[in-house]
PDB file of C-alpha atoms in Angstrom:
ATOM      1  CA  MET E1198     -77.505 -13.812  80.100  1.00 49.00           C
ATOM      2  CA  THR E1199     -76.345 -11.216  77.265  1.00 54.00           C
ATOM      3  CA  GLN E1200     -77.135  -7.618  77.014  1.00 55.00           C
ATOM      4  CA  THR E1201     -78.808  -5.861  74.097  1.00 56.00           C
ATOM      5  CA  ASP E1202     -77.963  -2.542  72.966  1.00 56.00           C
ATOM      6  CA  HIS E1203     -81.046  -1.141  74.630  1.00 63.00           C
ATOM      7  CA  SER E1204     -81.223  -2.901  78.038  1.00 70.00           C
ATOM      8  CA  ARG E1205     -79.508  -1.510  81.161  1.00 73.00           C
ATOM      9  CA  ASP E1206     -77.972  -3.287  83.971  1.00 78.00           C
ATOM     10  CA  ILE E1207     -78.455  -2.048  87.616  1.00 77.00           C
ATOM     11  CA  ARG E1208     -75.302  -4.037  88.538  1.00 82.00           C
ATOM     12  CA  VAL E1209     -73.117  -1.142  87.006  1.00 81.00           C
ATOM     13  CA  VAL E1210     -74.239   1.294  89.693  1.00 80.00           C
ATOM     14  CA  ALA E1211     -74.092  -1.251  92.475  1.00 83.00           C
ATOM     15  CA  PRO E1212     -71.077   0.472  94.217  1.00 85.00           C
ATOM     16  CA  ALA E1213     -72.586   3.800  94.285  1.00 83.00           C
ATOM     17  CA  LEU E1214     -75.938   2.532  95.470  1.00 85.00           C
ATOM     18  CA  GLY E1215     -74.005   0.841  98.390  1.00 86.00           C
ATOM     19  CA  LEU E1216     -72.144   4.239  99.125  1.00 86.00           C
ATOM     20  CA  ALA E1217     -75.618   5.840  98.911  1.00 87.00           C
ATOM     21  CA  LEU E1218     -76.873   3.534 101.682  1.00 90.00           C
ATOM     22  CA  LEU E1219     -73.910   4.761 103.809  1.00 89.00           C
ATOM     23  CA  GLN E1220     -74.733   8.356 103.030  1.00 91.00           C
ATOM     24  CA  VAL E1221     -78.018   7.729 104.753  1.00 92.00           C
ATOM     25  CA  VAL E1222     -76.112   6.785 107.820  1.00 92.00           C
ATOM     26  CA  VAL E1223     -74.005   9.983 107.364  1.00 91.00           C
ATOM     27  CA  THR E1224     -77.263  12.070 106.863  1.00 92.00           C
ATOM     28  CA  GLY E1225     -78.775  10.368 110.022  1.00 91.00           C
ATOM     29  CA  LEU E1226     -75.927  11.237 112.170  1.00 92.00           C
ATOM     30  CA  VAL E1227     -75.497  14.702 110.975  1.00 92.00           C
ATOM     31  CA  LEU E1228     -78.958  15.295 111.750  1.00 90.00           C
ATOM     32  CA  LEU E1229     -78.680  13.868 115.195  1.00 91.00           C
ATOM     33  CA  PHE E1230     -75.716  16.053 115.753  1.00 89.00           C
ATOM     34  CA  ALA E1231     -77.388  19.075 114.458  1.00 88.00           C
ATOM     35  CA  PHE E1232     -80.460  18.744 116.704  1.00 87.00           C
ATOM     36  CA  TRP E1233     -78.305  18.225 119.594  1.00 86.00           C
ATOM     37  CA  ASP E1234     -76.298  21.316 118.892  1.00 81.00           C
ATOM     38  CA  ALA E1235     -79.402  23.322 118.197  1.00 77.00           C
ATOM     39  CA  PHE E1236     -81.137  22.360 121.328  1.00 79.00           C
ATOM     40  CA  SER E1237     -77.804  23.119 123.558  1.00 76.00           C
ATOM     41  CA  GLN E1238     -78.312  26.768 122.482  1.00 71.00           C
ATOM     42  CA  ILE E1239     -82.257  26.821 122.772  1.00 69.00           C
ATOM     43  CA  ASP E1240     -81.921  28.829 126.136  1.00 73.00           C
ATOM     44  CA  CYS E1241     -80.114  31.846 124.088  1.00 73.00           C
ATOM     45  CA  ALA E1242     -83.198  33.892 122.714  1.00 71.00           C
ATOM     46  CA  GLU E1243     -81.161  36.607 121.000  1.00 77.00           C
ATOM     47  CA  CYS E1244     -79.288  33.655 119.075  1.00 75.00           C
ATOM     48  CA  PHE E1245     -82.542  32.379 117.423  1.00 78.00           C
ATOM     49  CA  PRO E1246     -82.315  34.405 113.977  1.00 82.00           C
ATOM     50  CA  THR E1247     -78.580  33.186 113.907  1.00 83.00           C
ATOM     51  CA  VAL E1248     -79.515  29.432 114.712  1.00 82.00           C
ATOM     52  CA  GLN E1249     -82.510  29.718 112.049  1.00 84.00           C
ATOM     53  CA  ASP E1250     -80.113  30.828 109.472  1.00 87.00           C
ATOM     54  CA  ALA E1251     -77.584  28.059 110.153  1.00 87.00           C
ATOM     55  CA  ARG E1252     -80.494  25.641 109.889  1.00 88.00           C
ATOM     56  CA  TRP E1253     -81.191  26.832 106.351  1.00 91.00           C
ATOM     57  CA  MET E1254     -77.399  26.353 105.462  1.00 91.00           C
ATOM     58  CA  LEU E1255     -77.601  22.947 106.877  1.00 91.00           C
ATOM     59  CA  THR E1256     -80.877  22.087 104.828  1.00 92.00           C
ATOM     60  CA  GLY E1257     -79.172  23.586 101.688  1.00 93.00           C
ATOM     61  CA  ALA E1258     -76.173  21.333 102.283  1.00 94.00           C
ATOM     62  CA  LEU E1259     -78.315  18.340 102.593  1.00 93.00           C
ATOM     63  CA  ILE E1260     -80.360  19.219  99.559  1.00 94.00           C
ATOM     64  CA  LEU E1261     -77.280  19.857  97.535  1.00 94.00           C
ATOM     65  CA  GLY E1262     -75.371  16.695  98.933  1.00 93.00           C
ATOM     66  CA  TRP E1263     -78.271  14.586  98.101  1.00 93.00           C
ATOM     67  CA  GLY E1264     -78.767  15.993  94.559  1.00 93.00           C
ATOM     68  CA  ILE E1265     -75.120  15.369  93.733  1.00 92.00           C
ATOM     69  CA  THR E1266     -75.678  11.732  94.747  1.00 90.00           C
ATOM     70  CA  LEU E1267     -78.904  11.086  92.948  1.00 90.00           C
ATOM     71  CA  VAL E1268     -77.623  12.696  89.684  1.00 90.00           C
ATOM     72  CA  GLY E1269     -74.325  10.841  89.792  1.00 88.00           C
ATOM     73  CA  VAL E1270     -76.145   7.550  90.342  1.00 86.00           C
ATOM     74  CA  ALA E1271     -78.633   8.225  87.820  1.00 86.00           C
ATOM     75  CA  THR E1272     -76.160   9.472  85.200  1.00 86.00           C
ATOM     76  CA  GLY E1273     -74.108   6.271  85.968  1.00 83.00           C
ATOM     77  CA  TYR E1274     -77.100   4.135  85.191  1.00 82.00           C
ATOM     78  CA  ILE E1275     -78.052   5.867  82.080  1.00 80.00           C
ATOM     79  CA  ARG E1276     -74.472   5.793  80.702  1.00 80.00           C
ATOM     80  CA  GLN E1277     -73.822   2.355  82.088  1.00 80.00           C
ATOM     81  CA  ARG E1278     -70.658   3.475  83.628  1.00 78.00           C
ATOM     82  CA  ALA E1279     -69.708   2.967  87.354  1.00 70.00           C
ATOM     83  CA  SER E1280     -69.238   6.406  89.039  1.00 73.00           C
ATOM     84  CA  SER E1281     -68.801   6.020  92.784  1.00 77.00           C
ATOM     85  CA  TRP E1282     -67.534   9.429  93.225  1.00 86.00           C
ATOM     86  CA  ALA E1283     -70.724  11.062  93.584  1.00 87.00           C
ATOM     87  CA  PRO E1284     -71.997   9.616  97.093  1.00 89.00           C
ATOM     88  CA  ALA E1285     -68.570  10.399  98.494  1.00 90.00           C
ATOM     89  CA  VAL E1286     -68.775  14.266  97.147  1.00 92.00           C
ATOM     90  CA  GLY E1287     -72.473  14.371  98.316  1.00 92.00           C
ATOM     91  CA  SER E1288     -71.359  13.025 101.776  1.00 92.00           C
ATOM     92  CA  ALA E1289     -68.660  15.244 101.965  1.00 93.00           C
ATOM     93  CA  VAL E1290     -70.871  18.312 101.179  1.00 94.00           C
ATOM     94  CA  ILE E1291     -73.230  17.012 103.958  1.00 93.00           C
ATOM     95  CA  VAL E1292     -70.558  17.152 106.610  1.00 94.00           C
ATOM     96  CA  ALA E1293     -69.144  20.144 105.263  1.00 94.00           C
ATOM     97  CA  GLY E1294     -72.797  21.958 105.786  1.00 93.00           C
ATOM     98  CA  TYR E1295     -72.892  20.454 109.463  1.00 93.00           C
ATOM     99  CA  LEU E1296     -69.354  21.768 110.340  1.00 93.00           C
ATOM    100  CA  LEU E1297     -70.479  25.254 108.809  1.00 92.00           C
ATOM    101  CA  PHE E1298     -73.677  24.841 110.938  1.00 90.00           C
ATOM    102  CA  ARG E1299     -72.125  24.033 114.132  1.00 90.00           C
ATOM    103  CA  SER E1300     -69.423  26.763 113.738  1.00 91.00           C
ATOM    104  CA  VAL E1301     -72.347  29.441 113.081  1.00 88.00           C
ATOM    105  CA  VAL E1302     -74.317  27.916 116.280  1.00 84.00           C
ATOM    106  CA  TYR E1303     -71.652  27.910 118.713  1.00 83.00           C
ATOM    107  CA  ALA E1304     -70.509  31.339 117.383  1.00 83.00           C
ATOM    108  CA  ALA E1305     -73.701  32.841 118.409  1.00 70.00           C
TER     109      ALA E1305
END
């Protein structure tokens, strides 16, 4: 099979897609632990505004992490260059957001 000038091959971004699937696992674990951490502070009524702010920070980290991943995979597909860094950076942003969330929740 030969590739013409205007055709694109999805196999170029296959490693990035594989790492994006691992990012799904990372996201699931982060959400599981975040819910656990948030529910451990549920008895603290005066902590609610701080926990709510921490949830918004975690939401922002999830959106930013997945945005980095999707832009990196789409750019790699359009340019036909393998770029596996995007899912790794996206996962790192999500984990950093969770660690920030955790530190805010337990400081409250």
